[in-house]
């Protein structure tokens, strides 16, 4: 439907965990060195969870010299038949875009950002009739405006958020699992920020990592190990699959960051 974001999750573009994963950027969680083998195993379990919900998972090979290359959510934002390919906000991630753009060019019109504008797809949350776009350490106003321009052409609005310095991306602290509903982490976003939503499920701050969900109707995937968040989402009528995200959390990555849905 024009003007409404398509929540279809028929196909996901992903990329293998980098053998250099131990060098991945980590500014927030960072309690120990991440483990490559554990991350590979966790990524396979994640792929299996997507497939179990009906998603066709396409996986590109790891990209040499890019320890964060498996976080494909950051590298493309799909709006109908267009793929917006951003300038990524961290210099070490610049260069992840070309192979993604090349792959997407078969099915999408590719739109690269002008120099100076930056955006990570992790700062873009889809809510019904609008994109929620976080301006953060990764996404600047130019990047948000570039995306907003393309969204507008598709009849989709944009609401800009200042991402608090307590978190990396907007998606790290909120998501929209079903029309009308937001899940958000307490202590990062304020109720007035989400006044547009009909229902907000507030996850306690210490379990805020679980506010990042992947939804298939009322069936959702969340990170394993967040019992209070899980209970709240069960009470809100969702059935839940959990995936172990421990290794990815070490490098500030949430559940959604491991894929970009492309159809
Ligand atoms: C980074 O700092 O760029 C990566 N270590 C984590 C990116 C996570 N991306 C996401 O959640 N969308």
mmCIF file of C-alpha atoms and ligand atoms in Angstrom:
data_model
loop_
_atom_site.group_PDB
_atom_site.id
_atom_site.type_symbol
_atom_site.label_atom_id
_atom_site.label_comp_id
_atom_site.label_asym_id
_atom_site.label_seq_id
_atom_site.Cartn_x
_atom_site.Cartn_y
_atom_site.Cartn_z
ATOM 1 C CA UNK A 1 0.000 0.000 0.000
ATOM 2 C CA UNK A 2 1.499 3.379 -0.947
ATOM 3 C CA UNK A 3 2.486 5.522 2.019
ATOM 4 C CA UNK A 4 2.760 2.569 4.357
ATOM 5 C CA UNK A 5 5.957 0.721 5.039
ATOM 6 C CA UNK A 6 5.881 -2.850 3.785
ATOM 7 C CA UNK A 7 6.424 -5.253 6.683
ATOM 8 C CA UNK A 8 6.906 -8.265 4.418
ATOM 9 C CA UNK A 9 9.885 -10.391 5.403
ATOM 10 C CA UNK A 10 10.131 -12.729 2.435
ATOM 11 C CA UNK A 11 13.848 -12.309 1.831
ATOM 12 C CA UNK A 12 16.776 -11.151 3.960
ATOM 13 C CA UNK A 13 20.212 -10.053 2.788
ATOM 14 C CA UNK A 14 22.914 -11.058 5.237
ATOM 15 C CA UNK A 15 26.683 -11.507 5.240
ATOM 16 C CA UNK A 16 28.941 -14.024 6.951
ATOM 17 C CA UNK A 17 30.655 -12.981 10.157
ATOM 18 C CA UNK A 18 34.116 -11.639 9.400
ATOM 19 C CA UNK A 19 37.145 -13.752 10.424
ATOM 20 C CA UNK A 20 38.401 -10.381 11.767
ATOM 21 C CA UNK A 21 35.322 -10.115 14.015
ATOM 22 C CA UNK A 22 37.492 -9.620 17.097
ATOM 23 C CA UNK A 23 38.367 -6.172 15.665
ATOM 24 C CA UNK A 24 34.705 -5.110 15.325
ATOM 25 C CA UNK A 25 33.897 -1.624 16.605
ATOM 26 C CA UNK A 26 32.710 -1.730 20.206
ATOM 27 C CA UNK A 27 31.997 1.487 22.094
ATOM 28 C CA UNK A 28 29.196 0.520 24.487
ATOM 29 C CA UNK A 29 28.983 -3.055 25.812
ATOM 30 C CA UNK A 30 32.509 -4.282 25.338
ATOM 31 C CA UNK A 31 33.021 -6.503 28.398
ATOM 32 C CA UNK A 32 35.487 -8.889 26.666
ATOM 33 C CA UNK A 33 36.832 -9.798 23.241
ATOM 34 C CA UNK A 34 34.109 -11.236 20.989
ATOM 35 C CA UNK A 35 34.562 -14.828 19.837
ATOM 36 C CA UNK A 36 34.460 -15.527 16.098
ATOM 37 C CA UNK A 37 33.440 -19.200 16.334
ATOM 38 C CA UNK A 38 30.658 -18.475 18.813
ATOM 39 C CA UNK A 39 29.436 -15.648 16.590
ATOM 40 C CA UNK A 40 29.356 -17.930 13.530
ATOM 41 C CA UNK A 41 27.293 -20.475 15.446
ATOM 42 C CA UNK A 42 24.943 -17.781 16.707
ATOM 43 C CA UNK A 43 24.570 -16.389 13.219
ATOM 44 C CA UNK A 44 23.539 -19.839 11.913
ATOM 45 C CA UNK A 45 20.919 -20.081 14.664
ATOM 46 C CA UNK A 46 19.695 -16.621 13.706
ATOM 47 C CA UNK A 47 19.402 -17.636 10.049
ATOM 48 C CA UNK A 48 17.481 -20.754 11.122
ATOM 49 C CA UNK A 49 15.057 -18.593 13.127
ATOM 50 C CA UNK A 50 14.426 -16.354 10.107
ATOM 51 C CA UNK A 51 13.914 -19.375 7.858
ATOM 52 C CA UNK A 52 11.538 -20.956 10.373
ATOM 53 C CA UNK A 53 9.386 -17.848 9.993
ATOM 54 C CA UNK A 54 9.383 -18.143 6.196
ATOM 55 C CA UNK A 55 12.225 -15.805 5.222
ATOM 56 C CA UNK A 56 14.550 -16.770 2.394
ATOM 57 C CA UNK A 57 18.051 -15.920 3.711
ATOM 58 C CA UNK A 58 20.671 -14.790 1.190
ATOM 59 C CA UNK A 59 24.216 -14.694 2.578
ATOM 60 C CA UNK A 60 27.133 -12.890 0.963
ATOM 61 C CA UNK A 61 30.704 -13.929 1.805
ATOM 62 C CA UNK A 62 32.572 -12.007 4.518
ATOM 63 C CA UNK A 63 34.326 -8.891 3.291
ATOM 64 C CA UNK A 64 38.045 -8.806 3.927
ATOM 65 C CA UNK A 65 39.197 -5.811 6.001
ATOM 66 C CA UNK A 66 35.706 -5.175 7.402
ATOM 67 C CA UNK A 67 35.212 -6.761 10.842
ATOM 68 C CA UNK A 68 31.646 -5.383 11.065
ATOM 69 C CA UNK A 69 30.566 -6.598 7.629
ATOM 70 C CA UNK A 70 27.872 -8.956 8.940
ATOM 71 C CA UNK A 71 25.746 -6.018 10.116
ATOM 72 C CA UNK A 72 23.938 -5.523 6.826
ATOM 73 C CA UNK A 73 21.029 -3.584 8.320
ATOM 74 C CA UNK A 74 23.280 -0.536 8.433
ATOM 75 C CA UNK A 75 24.204 -0.668 4.754
ATOM 76 C CA UNK A 76 20.879 -0.328 2.915
ATOM 77 C CA UNK A 77 17.434 1.083 3.568
ATOM 78 C CA UNK A 78 14.770 -0.316 1.245
ATOM 79 C CA UNK A 79 11.881 1.924 0.249
ATOM 80 C CA UNK A 80 9.591 0.183 -2.254
ATOM 81 C CA UNK A 81 11.715 -0.361 -5.375
ATOM 82 C CA UNK A 82 14.605 1.839 -4.190
ATOM 83 C CA UNK A 83 17.635 0.982 -2.090
ATOM 84 C CA UNK A 84 19.170 3.935 -0.276
ATOM 85 C CA UNK A 85 22.851 3.136 0.248
ATOM 86 C CA UNK A 86 24.266 5.368 2.969
ATOM 87 C CA UNK A 87 27.700 6.679 3.790
ATOM 88 C CA UNK A 88 28.260 4.742 7.007
ATOM 89 C CA UNK A 89 28.903 6.784 10.116
ATOM 90 C CA UNK A 90 32.046 4.999 11.312
ATOM 91 C CA UNK A 91 35.130 5.323 9.094
ATOM 92 C CA UNK A 92 36.146 1.679 9.565
ATOM 93 C CA UNK A 93 32.858 0.594 7.990
ATOM 94 C CA UNK A 94 33.201 2.667 4.854
ATOM 95 C CA UNK A 95 33.600 0.229 1.958
ATOM 96 C CA UNK A 96 30.963 -2.258 3.069
ATOM 97 C CA UNK A 97 28.475 -0.648 0.690
ATOM 98 C CA UNK A 98 29.739 -1.597 -2.791
ATOM 99 C CA UNK A 99 29.063 -5.329 -2.691
ATOM 100 C CA UNK A 100 25.653 -4.755 -1.106
ATOM 101 C CA UNK A 101 24.727 -2.136 -3.732
ATOM 102 C CA UNK A 102 25.964 -4.456 -6.481
ATOM 103 C CA UNK A 103 23.766 -7.279 -5.190
ATOM 104 C CA UNK A 104 20.706 -5.063 -4.786
ATOM 105 C CA UNK A 105 21.075 -3.437 -8.198
ATOM 106 C CA UNK A 106 19.382 -6.443 -9.835
ATOM 107 C CA UNK A 107 16.092 -5.660 -8.094
ATOM 108 C CA UNK A 108 16.286 -2.076 -6.840
ATOM 109 C CA UNK A 109 17.081 1.417 -8.067
ATOM 110 C CA UNK A 110 20.243 2.329 -6.164
ATOM 111 C CA UNK A 111 20.530 5.762 -4.534
ATOM 112 C CA UNK A 112 23.897 6.625 -2.951
ATOM 113 C CA UNK A 113 24.191 9.503 -0.507
ATOM 114 C CA UNK A 114 26.127 12.626 -1.315
ATOM 115 C CA UNK A 115 29.492 13.116 0.423
ATOM 116 C CA UNK A 116 29.168 14.596 3.915
ATOM 117 C CA UNK A 117 25.802 12.982 4.640
ATOM 118 C CA UNK A 118 26.058 9.891 6.866
ATOM 119 C CA UNK A 119 23.561 7.350 8.097
ATOM 120 C CA UNK A 120 23.564 3.839 9.545
ATOM 121 C CA UNK A 121 20.464 1.781 8.760
ATOM 122 C CA UNK A 122 20.431 0.965 12.475
ATOM 123 C CA UNK A 123 19.116 4.471 13.043
ATOM 124 C CA UNK A 124 16.005 3.799 10.984
ATOM 125 C CA UNK A 125 12.916 2.230 12.554
ATOM 126 C CA UNK A 126 9.821 1.566 10.481
ATOM 127 C CA UNK A 127 6.469 2.465 12.005
ATOM 128 C CA UNK A 128 3.354 2.152 9.850
ATOM 129 C CA UNK A 129 3.184 5.459 7.962
ATOM 130 C CA UNK A 130 6.606 6.837 8.893
ATOM 131 C CA UNK A 131 10.289 6.263 9.369
ATOM 132 C CA UNK A 132 11.676 7.120 12.774
ATOM 133 C CA UNK A 133 15.204 8.317 12.054
ATOM 134 C CA UNK A 134 17.765 8.815 14.786
ATOM 135 C CA UNK A 135 20.384 11.505 14.548
ATOM 136 C CA UNK A 136 23.296 9.920 16.389
ATOM 137 C CA UNK A 137 27.079 9.600 16.440
ATOM 138 C CA UNK A 138 26.620 7.687 13.138
ATOM 139 C CA UNK A 139 23.737 9.476 11.417
ATOM 140 C CA UNK A 140 23.908 13.199 10.749
ATOM 141 C CA UNK A 141 21.215 15.603 9.700
ATOM 142 C CA UNK A 142 22.274 15.383 6.040
ATOM 143 C CA UNK A 143 21.869 11.607 6.084
ATOM 144 C CA UNK A 144 18.487 11.808 7.800
ATOM 145 C CA UNK A 145 17.301 14.441 5.310
ATOM 146 C CA UNK A 146 18.477 12.372 2.339
ATOM 147 C CA UNK A 147 16.493 9.395 3.553
ATOM 148 C CA UNK A 148 13.490 11.602 4.373
ATOM 149 C CA UNK A 149 13.503 12.903 0.779
ATOM 150 C CA UNK A 150 13.243 9.392 -0.631
ATOM 151 C CA UNK A 151 10.631 8.404 1.939
ATOM 152 C CA UNK A 152 8.542 11.434 1.021
ATOM 153 C CA UNK A 153 8.559 10.454 -2.650
ATOM 154 C CA UNK A 154 7.070 7.120 -1.546
ATOM 155 C CA UNK A 155 4.429 8.890 0.550
ATOM 156 C CA UNK A 156 6.098 7.880 3.820
ATOM 157 C CA UNK A 157 6.691 10.488 6.525
ATOM 158 C CA UNK A 158 9.791 10.878 8.692
ATOM 159 C CA UNK A 159 10.120 11.727 12.349
ATOM 160 C CA UNK A 160 13.573 12.688 13.554
ATOM 161 C CA UNK A 161 14.884 11.630 16.965
ATOM 162 C CA UNK A 162 17.966 12.707 18.846
ATOM 163 C CA UNK A 163 19.531 9.369 19.800
ATOM 164 C CA UNK A 164 20.686 9.650 23.434
ATOM 165 C CA UNK A 165 24.396 9.110 24.098
ATOM 166 C CA UNK A 166 23.436 6.058 26.196
ATOM 167 C CA UNK A 167 23.101 4.013 23.021
ATOM 168 C CA UNK A 168 24.566 3.507 19.561
ATOM 169 C CA UNK A 169 21.520 3.415 17.298
ATOM 170 C CA UNK A 170 17.801 4.098 17.450
ATOM 171 C CA UNK A 171 17.044 0.439 16.698
ATOM 172 C CA UNK A 172 19.089 -0.559 19.755
ATOM 173 C CA UNK A 173 16.382 0.894 22.009
ATOM 174 C CA UNK A 174 13.103 0.536 20.137
ATOM 175 C CA UNK A 175 11.231 -1.297 17.408
ATOM 176 C CA UNK A 176 7.727 -1.584 16.032
ATOM 177 C CA UNK A 177 6.650 -5.230 16.090
ATOM 178 C CA UNK A 178 3.135 -4.662 14.741
ATOM 179 C CA UNK A 179 1.043 -1.800 13.395
ATOM 180 C CA UNK A 180 0.268 0.721 16.141
ATOM 181 C CA UNK A 181 2.763 -0.774 18.587
ATOM 182 C CA UNK A 182 6.238 0.239 19.718
ATOM 183 C CA UNK A 183 8.549 -1.635 22.083
ATOM 184 C CA UNK A 184 10.976 0.736 23.789
ATOM 185 C CA UNK A 185 13.661 0.644 26.452
ATOM 186 C CA UNK A 186 13.069 2.715 29.569
ATOM 187 C CA UNK A 187 15.733 5.288 30.340
ATOM 188 C CA UNK A 188 16.638 5.947 26.709
ATOM 189 C CA UNK A 189 13.459 7.247 25.102
ATOM 190 C CA UNK A 190 10.767 9.337 26.747
ATOM 191 C CA UNK A 191 7.006 8.691 26.538
ATOM 192 C CA UNK A 192 6.510 11.973 24.661
ATOM 193 C CA UNK A 193 8.916 10.756 21.956
ATOM 194 C CA UNK A 194 6.512 7.916 21.205
ATOM 195 C CA UNK A 195 3.232 9.779 21.615
ATOM 196 C CA UNK A 196 2.245 8.791 18.053
ATOM 197 C CA UNK A 197 2.009 5.087 18.953
ATOM 198 C CA UNK A 198 -1.266 3.521 20.037
ATOM 199 C CA UNK A 199 0.561 1.128 22.361
ATOM 200 C CA UNK A 200 4.066 1.280 23.819
ATOM 201 C CA UNK A 201 5.521 -1.751 25.584
ATOM 202 C CA UNK A 202 8.185 -0.325 27.892
ATOM 203 C CA UNK A 203 10.983 -2.765 28.629
ATOM 204 C CA UNK A 204 12.911 -2.166 31.883
ATOM 205 C CA UNK A 205 16.207 -0.385 31.345
ATOM 206 C CA UNK A 206 18.353 -3.368 32.399
ATOM 207 C CA UNK A 207 16.651 -5.453 29.696
ATOM 208 C CA UNK A 208 16.537 -2.673 27.127
ATOM 209 C CA UNK A 209 18.541 -4.737 24.626
ATOM 210 C CA UNK A 210 15.393 -6.838 24.080
ATOM 211 C CA UNK A 211 13.441 -3.829 22.759
ATOM 212 C CA UNK A 212 14.932 -4.645 19.353
ATOM 213 C CA UNK A 213 12.540 -7.183 17.819
ATOM 214 C CA UNK A 214 11.928 -8.865 14.465
ATOM 215 C CA UNK A 215 8.231 -9.404 13.929
ATOM 216 C CA UNK A 216 6.141 -11.677 11.756
ATOM 217 C CA UNK A 217 2.618 -10.659 12.628
ATOM 218 C CA UNK A 218 2.198 -11.577 16.273
ATOM 219 C CA UNK A 219 5.174 -13.944 16.197
ATOM 220 C CA UNK A 220 8.384 -12.200 17.167
ATOM 221 C CA UNK A 221 12.061 -12.979 17.530
ATOM 222 C CA UNK A 222 13.916 -11.382 20.452
ATOM 223 C CA UNK A 223 17.318 -11.837 22.055
ATOM 224 C CA UNK A 224 17.632 -14.682 24.532
ATOM 225 C CA UNK A 225 18.177 -13.918 28.230
ATOM 226 C CA UNK A 226 15.700 -11.096 28.906
ATOM 227 C CA UNK A 227 12.923 -12.696 30.987
ATOM 228 C CA UNK A 228 11.106 -9.512 32.021
ATOM 229 C CA UNK A 229 10.965 -8.221 28.459
ATOM 230 C CA UNK A 230 9.837 -11.645 27.278
ATOM 231 C CA UNK A 231 7.024 -11.712 29.845
ATOM 232 C CA UNK A 232 5.855 -8.233 28.826
ATOM 233 C CA UNK A 233 5.730 -9.226 25.175
ATOM 234 C CA UNK A 234 3.922 -12.493 25.918
ATOM 235 C CA UNK A 235 1.369 -10.496 27.918
ATOM 236 C CA UNK A 236 0.931 -8.185 24.920
ATOM 237 C CA UNK A 237 -0.121 -11.181 22.826
ATOM 238 C CA UNK A 238 3.088 -12.121 21.004
ATOM 239 C CA UNK A 239 4.486 -15.605 20.661
ATOM 240 C CA UNK A 240 8.242 -15.583 20.970
ATOM 241 C CA UNK A 241 11.342 -17.217 19.522
ATOM 242 C CA UNK A 242 14.640 -16.273 21.166
ATOM 243 C CA UNK A 243 18.110 -16.174 19.635
ATOM 244 C CA UNK A 244 21.413 -15.995 21.518
ATOM 245 C CA UNK A 245 22.938 -12.605 20.702
ATOM 246 C CA UNK A 246 25.698 -12.614 23.343
ATOM 247 C CA UNK A 247 28.649 -12.321 20.939
ATOM 248 C CA UNK A 248 27.019 -9.638 18.805
ATOM 249 C CA UNK A 249 25.990 -7.604 21.846
ATOM 250 C CA UNK A 250 29.685 -7.383 22.773
ATOM 251 C CA UNK A 251 30.166 -5.276 19.665
ATOM 252 C CA UNK A 252 27.028 -3.161 20.137
ATOM 253 C CA UNK A 253 24.988 -5.057 17.570
ATOM 254 C CA UNK A 254 21.295 -5.865 17.994
ATOM 255 C CA UNK A 255 19.140 -8.595 16.508
ATOM 256 C CA UNK A 256 17.940 -6.561 13.520
ATOM 257 C CA UNK A 257 21.435 -5.499 12.489
ATOM 258 C CA UNK A 258 22.285 -8.943 11.105
ATOM 259 C CA UNK A 259 19.913 -8.605 8.160
ATOM 260 C CA UNK A 260 18.226 -6.212 5.822
ATOM 261 C CA UNK A 261 14.840 -7.344 4.523
ATOM 262 C CA UNK A 262 14.639 -6.981 0.780
ATOM 263 C CA UNK A 263 11.285 -8.384 -0.203
HETATM 264 C C1 LIG B 1 29.314 -0.870 14.797
HETATM 265 O O1 LIG B 1 29.717 -0.268 15.798
HETATM 266 O O2 LIG B 1 29.094 -0.298 13.722
HETATM 267 C C2 LIG B 1 29.124 -2.361 14.894
HETATM 268 N N1 LIG B 1 30.071 -2.906 15.805
HETATM 269 C C3 LIG B 1 27.721 -2.690 15.357
HETATM 270 C C4 LIG B 1 26.674 -2.266 14.382
HETATM 271 C C5 LIG B 1 25.321 -2.636 14.825
HETATM 272 N N2 LIG B 1 24.341 -2.234 13.910
HETATM 273 C C6 LIG B 1 23.038 -2.257 14.164
HETATM 274 O O3 LIG B 1 22.617 -2.624 15.265
HETATM 275 N N3 LIG B 1 22.216 -1.850 13.230
#
